[in-house]
């Protein structure tokens, strides 16, 4: 059994990202307690869980208990998969119903009494104890360091445009498409989504209507070591002409929201509608599109009118004048 601790900003989107990765890697979510997901999967799922954008960490779930006493009793009974030293670290979630103030010391004491050595400054294993409705303990396998994502934020890239999603969301959009081979971003801008996809080992295709973006996206992709790319100057509403003999496994994109410069003189809603149709035409059957639209646009209705099925829809308030939905659509097989 594994646990995944997801981030709290868009928990439904984060949970569906985990679900998408488990559909690729084999496994399923069997329970949840606030931001902690219980997952049934084996090692084959690790490379896919390693792709996550909206997760804090995942690990092996060793114990689940209804009280601190039960947790400590089970901790004494189980075989801890610890090699080397350890340290206990507690996560008190917002729904925590137990008194866990002293838990790290008590749990550490029990594990120590089983012959394992404590090292508080540089432990080989981190034992994570979670308090929610229930109590959980496990061993962290992978921590998603925020610094890794921060390093790829728009202002750290050689070609800077302030119109970029946070890399964690770009990563989640890619994952929600369940892409295994390739991804197309028809409004690639400075390439934020393509960078995340490229770092996952996917072949990336990008389109933008402005030449400086095509050049800038290439600079950015190369800067992060992404080499397998095809970038085209062109129009996201005429993808069939740009890629005449090609169908894509998946599309992830963040179209312009309405400033004159990014819309290149087009009416916004008409641009969205035409782009949805064109994306539909170049997607493989069963392929997925992950896309953001401002809330004023009926993304679900418009995509379904083109033939898509809606598989996910997540609301986000970016700031006072921008609220959007991230959508995941699927083309029927
Ligand atoms: C919001 S930005 C994308 C940001 C991008 N996700 C990133 O991380 O940098 C939208 C981009 O769409 C481009 N664009 C606008 N109209 C377009 C069209 N009809 N076809 C292709 N690209 C277009 C703009 O030039 C702009 O670079």
CSV table of N, CA and C in Angstrom, one decimal, residues 26-157:
chain,number,residue,atom,x,y,z
A,26,UNK,N,-0.6,1.4,-13.4
A,26,UNK,CA,-1.3,0.2,-12.8
A,26,UNK,C,-1.5,0.6,-11.3
A,27,UNK,N,-2.7,0.6,-10.9
A,27,UNK,CA,-3.0,0.8,-9.5
A,27,UNK,C,-4.2,1.7,-9.3
A,28,UNK,N,-4.7,1.8,-8.1
A,28,UNK,CA,-5.9,2.7,-7.9
A,28,UNK,C,-5.9,3.3,-6.5
A,29,UNK,N,-6.7,4.4,-6.5
A,29,UNK,CA,-6.9,5.1,-5.2
A,29,UNK,C,-7.9,4.3,-4.4
A,30,UNK,N,-7.6,3.9,-3.2
A,30,UNK,CA,-8.6,3.1,-2.4
A,30,UNK,C,-9.2,3.9,-1.3
A,31,UNK,N,-8.7,5.1,-1.0
A,31,UNK,CA,-9.3,5.9,0.1
A,31,UNK,C,-8.7,7.2,0.2
A,32,UNK,N,-9.3,8.1,0.9
A,32,UNK,CA,-8.7,9.4,1.1
A,32,UNK,C,-9.1,10.0,2.4
A,33,UNK,N,-8.2,10.8,3.0
A,33,UNK,CA,-8.4,11.4,4.2
A,33,UNK,C,-7.8,12.8,4.1
A,34,UNK,N,-8.6,13.8,3.7
A,34,UNK,CA,-8.2,15.2,3.4
A,34,UNK,C,-7.1,15.1,2.3
A,35,UNK,N,-5.9,15.5,2.5
A,35,UNK,CA,-4.9,15.5,1.4
A,35,UNK,C,-4.1,14.2,1.3
A,36,UNK,N,-4.5,13.2,2.1
A,36,UNK,CA,-3.7,12.0,2.0
A,36,UNK,C,-4.5,10.9,1.2
A,37,UNK,N,-3.9,10.4,0.1
A,37,UNK,CA,-4.6,9.4,-0.7
A,37,UNK,C,-4.0,8.1,-0.4
A,38,UNK,N,-4.9,7.1,-0.2
A,38,UNK,CA,-4.4,5.7,0.0
A,38,UNK,C,-4.4,5.1,-1.4
A,39,UNK,N,-3.3,4.4,-1.8
A,39,UNK,CA,-3.1,3.9,-3.1
A,39,UNK,C,-2.7,2.5,-3.1
A,40,UNK,N,-3.4,1.7,-3.9
A,40,UNK,CA,-3.0,0.3,-4.1
A,40,UNK,C,-2.2,0.2,-5.4
A,41,UNK,N,-0.9,0.0,-5.3
A,41,UNK,CA,0.0,-0.1,-6.5
A,41,UNK,C,1.3,-0.7,-6.1
A,42,UNK,N,2.0,-1.2,-7.1
A,42,UNK,CA,3.4,-1.7,-6.8
A,42,UNK,C,4.4,-0.8,-7.5
A,43,UNK,N,5.6,-1.3,-7.5
A,43,UNK,CA,6.8,-0.5,-8.0
A,43,UNK,C,6.6,-0.1,-9.4
A,44,UNK,N,5.8,-0.8,-10.2
A,44,UNK,CA,5.7,-0.4,-11.6
A,44,UNK,C,5.0,1.0,-11.7
A,45,UNK,N,4.3,1.4,-10.6
A,45,UNK,CA,3.7,2.7,-10.7
A,45,UNK,C,4.6,3.9,-10.3
A,46,UNK,N,5.8,3.5,-9.7
A,46,UNK,CA,6.7,4.6,-9.3
A,46,UNK,C,7.1,5.6,-10.4
A,47,UNK,N,7.5,5.1,-11.6
A,47,UNK,CA,7.9,6.1,-12.6
A,47,UNK,C,6.8,7.0,-13.0
A,48,UNK,N,5.5,6.6,-12.8
A,48,UNK,CA,4.4,7.5,-13.2
A,48,UNK,C,4.1,8.4,-12.0
A,49,UNK,N,4.2,7.9,-10.8
A,49,UNK,CA,4.0,8.8,-9.7
A,49,UNK,C,5.1,9.8,-9.6
A,50,UNK,N,6.3,9.5,-10.1
A,50,UNK,CA,7.4,10.4,-10.1
A,50,UNK,C,7.1,11.6,-11.0
A,51,UNK,N,6.1,11.5,-11.9
A,51,UNK,CA,5.8,12.6,-12.8
A,51,UNK,C,4.9,13.7,-12.2
A,52,UNK,N,4.4,13.4,-11.0
A,52,UNK,CA,3.3,14.3,-10.5
A,52,UNK,C,3.8,15.7,-10.3
A,53,UNK,N,2.8,16.6,-10.6
A,53,UNK,CA,3.1,18.1,-10.4
A,53,UNK,C,2.4,18.6,-9.1
A,54,UNK,N,1.2,18.1,-8.8
A,54,UNK,CA,0.4,18.7,-7.7
A,54,UNK,C,0.5,17.8,-6.4
A,55,UNK,N,1.7,17.2,-6.2
A,55,UNK,CA,1.8,16.4,-5.0
A,55,UNK,C,3.0,16.9,-4.2
A,56,UNK,N,2.9,16.6,-2.9
A,56,UNK,CA,3.9,16.9,-2.0
A,56,UNK,C,4.9,15.8,-1.9
A,57,UNK,N,4.4,14.6,-1.8
A,57,UNK,CA,5.3,13.4,-1.7
A,57,UNK,C,4.5,12.1,-1.8
A,58,UNK,N,5.2,11.0,-2.0
A,58,UNK,CA,4.5,9.7,-1.8
A,58,UNK,C,5.4,8.8,-1.1
A,59,UNK,N,4.8,7.7,-0.6
A,59,UNK,CA,5.6,6.7,0.1
A,59,UNK,C,4.9,5.5,0.4
A,60,UNK,N,5.6,4.6,1.2
A,60,UNK,CA,5.0,3.3,1.5
A,60,UNK,C,4.1,3.5,2.7
A,61,UNK,N,2.9,3.1,2.7
A,61,UNK,CA,2.0,3.3,3.8
A,61,UNK,C,2.1,2.0,4.7
A,62,UNK,N,2.6,2.2,5.9
A,62,UNK,CA,2.9,1.0,6.8
A,62,UNK,C,1.7,0.8,7.8
A,63,UNK,N,1.2,1.9,8.3
A,63,UNK,CA,0.2,1.7,9.4
A,63,UNK,C,-1.0,2.7,9.2
A,64,UNK,N,-2.2,2.2,9.5
A,64,UNK,CA,-3.4,3.0,9.6
A,64,UNK,C,-4.0,2.7,10.9
A,65,UNK,N,-4.4,3.7,11.7
A,65,UNK,CA,-4.9,3.5,13.0
A,65,UNK,C,-6.0,4.5,13.4
A,66,UNK,N,-6.8,4.1,14.4
A,66,UNK,CA,-7.9,5.0,14.8
A,66,UNK,C,-7.5,5.9,16.0
A,67,UNK,N,-6.4,5.5,16.7
A,67,UNK,CA,-6.0,6.3,17.8
A,67,UNK,C,-4.5,6.2,17.9
A,68,UNK,N,-3.9,7.2,18.7
A,68,UNK,CA,-2.5,7.2,18.9
A,68,UNK,C,-2.0,5.8,19.5
A,69,UNK,N,-2.8,5.4,20.5
A,69,UNK,CA,-2.4,4.1,21.2
A,69,UNK,C,-2.3,2.9,20.1
A,70,UNK,N,-3.3,2.9,19.3
A,70,UNK,CA,-3.3,1.8,18.3
A,70,UNK,C,-2.2,2.0,17.3
A,71,UNK,N,-1.9,3.2,16.9
A,71,UNK,CA,-0.7,3.5,16.0
A,71,UNK,C,0.6,2.9,16.6
A,72,UNK,N,0.8,3.3,17.9
A,72,UNK,CA,2.0,2.9,18.6
A,72,UNK,C,2.1,1.3,18.7
A,73,UNK,N,0.9,0.7,19.0
A,73,UNK,CA,0.9,-0.7,19.2
A,73,UNK,C,1.2,-1.4,17.8
A,74,UNK,N,0.6,-0.9,16.7
A,74,UNK,CA,0.9,-1.4,15.4
A,74,UNK,C,2.4,-1.2,15.0
A,75,UNK,N,2.9,0.0,15.4
A,75,UNK,CA,4.3,0.3,15.1
A,75,UNK,C,5.3,-0.7,15.7
A,76,UNK,N,4.8,-1.2,16.9
A,76,UNK,CA,5.6,-2.2,17.6
A,76,UNK,C,5.6,-3.6,16.9
A,77,UNK,N,4.5,-3.8,16.2
A,77,UNK,CA,4.2,-5.1,15.6
A,77,UNK,C,4.8,-5.3,14.2
A,78,UNK,N,4.7,-4.2,13.4
A,78,UNK,CA,5.1,-4.3,12.0
A,78,UNK,C,6.6,-4.4,11.7
A,79,UNK,N,6.9,-4.9,10.5
A,79,UNK,CA,8.3,-4.9,10.1
A,79,UNK,C,8.5,-3.6,9.4
A,80,UNK,N,9.4,-2.8,9.9
A,80,UNK,CA,9.6,-1.5,9.3
A,80,UNK,C,10.6,-1.6,8.1
A,81,UNK,N,10.2,-1.2,6.9
A,81,UNK,CA,11.1,-1.3,5.8
A,81,UNK,C,12.2,-0.2,5.8
A,82,UNK,N,13.0,-0.2,7.0
A,82,UNK,CA,14.0,0.8,7.1
A,82,UNK,C,15.4,0.2,7.0
A,83,UNK,N,16.2,0.9,6.2
A,83,UNK,CA,17.6,0.5,6.1
A,83,UNK,C,18.4,1.7,6.5
A,84,UNK,N,19.3,1.6,7.5
A,84,UNK,CA,20.0,2.7,8.0
A,84,UNK,C,19.2,3.4,9.1
A,85,UNK,N,19.5,4.7,9.2
A,85,UNK,CA,18.9,5.5,10.2
A,85,UNK,C,17.5,6.1,9.9
A,86,UNK,N,16.8,6.6,10.8
A,86,UNK,CA,15.5,7.2,10.6
A,86,UNK,C,15.2,8.4,11.4
A,87,UNK,N,14.2,9.1,11.1
A,87,UNK,CA,13.7,10.2,11.8
A,87,UNK,C,12.1,10.2,11.6
A,88,UNK,N,11.4,10.6,12.6
A,88,UNK,CA,9.9,10.7,12.5
A,88,UNK,C,9.5,12.2,12.3
A,89,UNK,N,8.7,12.4,11.4
A,89,UNK,CA,8.2,13.7,11.0
A,89,UNK,C,6.7,13.7,10.9
A,90,UNK,N,6.0,14.6,11.6
A,90,UNK,CA,4.5,14.5,11.7
A,90,UNK,C,3.9,15.6,10.8
A,91,UNK,N,2.8,15.2,10.1
A,91,UNK,CA,2.0,16.2,9.3
A,91,UNK,C,0.6,16.2,10.0
A,92,UNK,N,0.4,17.4,10.5
A,92,UNK,CA,-1.0,17.6,11.2
A,92,UNK,C,-1.9,18.2,10.2
A,93,UNK,N,-2.8,17.5,9.5
A,93,UNK,CA,-3.6,18.1,8.5
A,93,UNK,C,-4.7,18.9,9.1
A,94,UNK,N,-5.4,19.7,8.3
A,94,UNK,CA,-6.4,20.6,8.9
A,94,UNK,C,-7.6,19.9,9.6
A,95,UNK,N,-7.8,18.6,9.2
A,95,UNK,CA,-8.9,17.9,9.8
A,95,UNK,C,-8.4,16.9,10.9
A,96,UNK,N,-7.2,17.2,11.4
A,96,UNK,CA,-6.7,16.2,12.4
A,96,UNK,C,-7.5,16.2,13.7
A,97,UNK,N,-7.9,15.0,14.1
A,97,UNK,CA,-8.8,14.8,15.2
A,97,UNK,C,-8.1,14.1,16.4
A,98,UNK,N,-6.8,14.1,16.4
A,98,UNK,CA,-6.0,13.4,17.5
A,98,UNK,C,-5.0,14.3,18.1
A,99,UNK,N,-4.6,14.0,19.3
A,99,UNK,CA,-3.5,14.8,20.0
A,99,UNK,C,-2.2,14.2,19.6
A,100,UNK,N,-1.5,14.9,18.7
A,100,UNK,CA,-0.3,14.3,18.1
A,100,UNK,C,1.0,15.1,18.5
A,101,UNK,N,0.8,16.0,19.5
A,101,UNK,CA,1.9,16.8,19.9
A,101,UNK,C,3.2,16.0,20.2
A,102,UNK,N,3.0,14.9,20.9
A,102,UNK,CA,4.1,14.1,21.4
A,102,UNK,C,4.4,12.9,20.5
A,103,UNK,N,3.7,12.8,19.3
A,103,UNK,CA,3.8,11.6,18.5
A,103,UNK,C,5.2,11.3,18.0
A,104,UNK,N,5.9,12.3,17.4
A,104,UNK,CA,7.2,12.0,16.9
A,104,UNK,C,8.1,11.3,17.9
A,105,UNK,N,8.1,11.8,19.2
A,105,UNK,CA,8.9,11.3,20.2
A,105,UNK,C,8.5,9.8,20.5
A,106,UNK,N,7.2,9.7,20.7
A,106,UNK,CA,6.6,8.3,21.1
A,106,UNK,C,6.9,7.3,20.0
A,107,UNK,N,6.5,7.7,18.7
A,107,UNK,CA,6.7,6.8,17.6
A,107,UNK,C,8.2,6.5,17.4
A,108,UNK,N,9.0,7.5,17.5
A,108,UNK,CA,10.4,7.3,17.3
A,108,UNK,C,10.9,6.3,18.4
A,109,UNK,N,10.4,6.5,19.6
A,109,UNK,CA,10.8,5.6,20.7
A,109,UNK,C,10.5,4.1,20.4
A,110,UNK,N,9.3,3.9,19.8
A,110,UNK,CA,8.9,2.5,19.5
A,110,UNK,C,9.8,1.9,18.4
A,111,UNK,N,10.0,2.7,17.4
A,111,UNK,CA,10.8,2.2,16.2
A,111,UNK,C,12.3,2.0,16.7
A,112,UNK,N,12.7,2.9,17.5
A,112,UNK,CA,14.1,2.8,18.1
A,112,UNK,C,14.2,1.5,18.9
A,113,UNK,N,13.2,1.2,19.6
A,113,UNK,CA,13.2,0.0,20.5
A,113,UNK,C,13.3,-1.3,19.7
A,114,UNK,N,13.0,-1.2,18.4
A,114,UNK,CA,13.1,-2.4,17.5
A,114,UNK,C,14.4,-2.5,16.8
A,115,UNK,N,15.4,-1.6,17.3
A,115,UNK,CA,16.7,-1.8,16.8
A,115,UNK,C,17.2,-0.8,15.7
A,116,UNK,N,16.3,0.2,15.4
A,116,UNK,CA,16.7,1.2,14.4
A,116,UNK,C,17.3,2.4,15.0
A,117,UNK,N,18.3,3.0,14.3
A,117,UNK,CA,19.0,4.1,14.9
A,117,UNK,C,18.4,5.5,14.4
A,118,UNK,N,18.3,6.4,15.4
A,118,UNK,CA,17.7,7.7,15.0
A,118,UNK,C,18.9,8.6,14.5
A,119,UNK,N,18.6,9.4,13.5
A,119,UNK,CA,19.5,10.5,13.1
A,119,UNK,C,18.6,11.7,12.7
A,120,UNK,N,18.6,12.7,13.5
A,120,UNK,CA,17.7,13.8,13.3
A,120,UNK,C,18.2,14.8,12.2
A,121,UNK,N,19.5,14.8,12.0
A,121,UNK,CA,20.0,15.8,11.0
A,121,UNK,C,20.0,15.2,9.6
A,122,UNK,N,20.5,14.0,9.4
A,122,UNK,CA,20.6,13.4,8.1
A,122,UNK,C,20.1,11.9,8.1
A,123,UNK,N,18.8,11.8,8.3
A,123,UNK,CA,18.3,10.4,8.4
A,123,UNK,C,18.3,9.7,7.0
A,124,UNK,N,18.5,8.4,6.9
A,124,UNK,CA,18.4,7.7,5.7
A,124,UNK,C,17.0,7.5,5.3
A,125,UNK,N,16.1,7.4,6.3
A,125,UNK,CA,14.7,7.2,6.0
A,125,UNK,C,13.9,8.2,6.8
A,126,UNK,N,12.8,8.7,6.2
A,126,UNK,CA,11.9,9.6,6.9
A,126,UNK,C,10.6,8.9,7.1
A,127,UNK,N,10.3,8.7,8.4
A,127,UNK,CA,9.1,8.1,8.8
A,127,UNK,C,8.1,9.2,8.9
A,128,UNK,N,7.0,9.1,8.0
A,128,UNK,CA,6.0,10.2,8.0
A,128,UNK,C,4.8,9.8,8.8
A,129,UNK,N,4.4,10.5,9.7
A,129,UNK,CA,3.1,10.2,10.4
A,129,UNK,C,2.1,11.3,10.1
A,130,UNK,N,0.9,10.9,9.7
A,130,UNK,CA,-0.1,11.9,9.2
A,130,UNK,C,-1.3,11.8,10.2
A,131,UNK,N,-1.8,13.0,10.6
A,131,UNK,CA,-3.0,13.0,11.4
A,131,UNK,C,-4.1,13.7,10.6
A,132,UNK,N,-5.2,12.9,10.4
A,132,UNK,CA,-6.4,13.4,9.8
A,132,UNK,C,-7.5,12.9,10.6
A,133,UNK,N,-8.6,12.4,9.9
A,133,UNK,CA,-9.6,11.7,10.6
A,133,UNK,C,-9.0,10.5,11.4
A,134,UNK,N,-8.1,9.8,10.6
A,134,UNK,CA,-7.4,8.7,11.2
A,134,UNK,C,-5.9,9.1,11.3
A,135,UNK,N,-5.2,8.1,11.8
A,135,UNK,CA,-3.7,8.3,11.9
A,135,UNK,C,-3.0,7.3,10.9
A,136,UNK,N,-1.9,7.8,10.3
A,136,UNK,CA,-1.2,6.9,9.4
A,136,UNK,C,0.3,7.1,9.6
A,137,UNK,N,1.1,6.0,9.3
A,137,UNK,CA,2.5,6.2,9.3
A,137,UNK,C,3.1,5.4,8.1
A,138,UNK,N,4.1,5.9,7.6
A,138,UNK,CA,4.8,5.3,6.4
A,138,UNK,C,6.2,5.8,6.2
A,139,UNK,N,6.8,5.3,5.1
A,139,UNK,CA,8.1,5.7,4.8
A,139,UNK,C,8.1,6.5,3.5
A,140,UNK,N,8.6,7.7,3.6
A,140,UNK,CA,8.7,8.6,2.4
A,140,UNK,C,9.6,7.9,1.3
A,141,UNK,N,9.0,7.8,0.1
A,141,UNK,CA,9.8,7.3,-1.0
A,141,UNK,C,10.3,8.5,-1.9
A,142,UNK,N,9.5,9.5,-2.1
A,142,UNK,CA,9.8,10.6,-3.0
A,142,UNK,C,9.2,11.9,-2.5
A,143,UNK,N,10.0,12.9,-2.5
A,143,UNK,CA,9.5,14.2,-2.1
A,143,UNK,C,9.6,15.1,-3.3
A,144,UNK,N,8.6,15.9,-3.6
A,144,UNK,CA,8.6,16.8,-4.8
A,144,UNK,C,9.0,18.1,-4.3
A,145,UNK,N,10.3,18.4,-4.4
A,145,UNK,CA,10.9,19.6,-3.8
A,145,UNK,C,10.3,20.9,-4.6
A,146,UNK,N,9.7,21.8,-3.9
A,146,UNK,CA,9.1,23.0,-4.6
A,146,UNK,C,10.2,23.7,-5.3
A,147,UNK,N,11.5,23.7,-4.9
A,147,UNK,CA,12.6,24.4,-5.5
A,147,UNK,C,12.8,23.9,-6.9
A,148,UNK,N,12.5,22.6,-7.2
A,148,UNK,CA,12.7,22.1,-8.6
A,148,UNK,C,11.7,22.8,-9.5
A,149,UNK,N,10.5,23.0,-9.0
A,149,UNK,CA,9.5,23.7,-9.9
A,149,UNK,C,9.8,25.2,-10.0
A,150,UNK,N,10.2,25.8,-8.8
A,150,UNK,CA,10.5,27.2,-8.8
A,150,UNK,C,11.5,27.6,-9.8
A,151,UNK,N,12.5,26.7,-10.0
A,151,UNK,CA,13.6,26.9,-10.9
A,151,UNK,C,13.1,27.1,-12.3
A,152,UNK,N,12.0,26.6,-12.6
A,152,UNK,CA,11.5,26.6,-14.0
A,152,UNK,C,10.3,27.7,-14.1
A,153,UNK,N,10.1,28.5,-13.1
A,153,UNK,CA,9.1,29.5,-13.2
A,153,UNK,C,9.5,30.5,-14.3
A,154,UNK,N,8.5,31.2,-14.9
A,154,UNK,CA,8.7,32.1,-16.0
A,154,UNK,C,9.9,33.0,-15.9
A,155,UNK,N,10.1,33.7,-14.7
A,155,UNK,CA,11.2,34.7,-14.6
A,155,UNK,C,12.6,34.1,-14.5
A,156,UNK,N,12.7,32.7,-14.4
A,156,UNK,CA,14.0,32.1,-14.4
A,156,UNK,C,14.4,31.6,-15.7
A,157,UNK,N,13.5,31.7,-16.7
A,157,UNK,CA,13.8,31.2,-18.0
A,157,UNK,C,14.6,32.2,-18.8
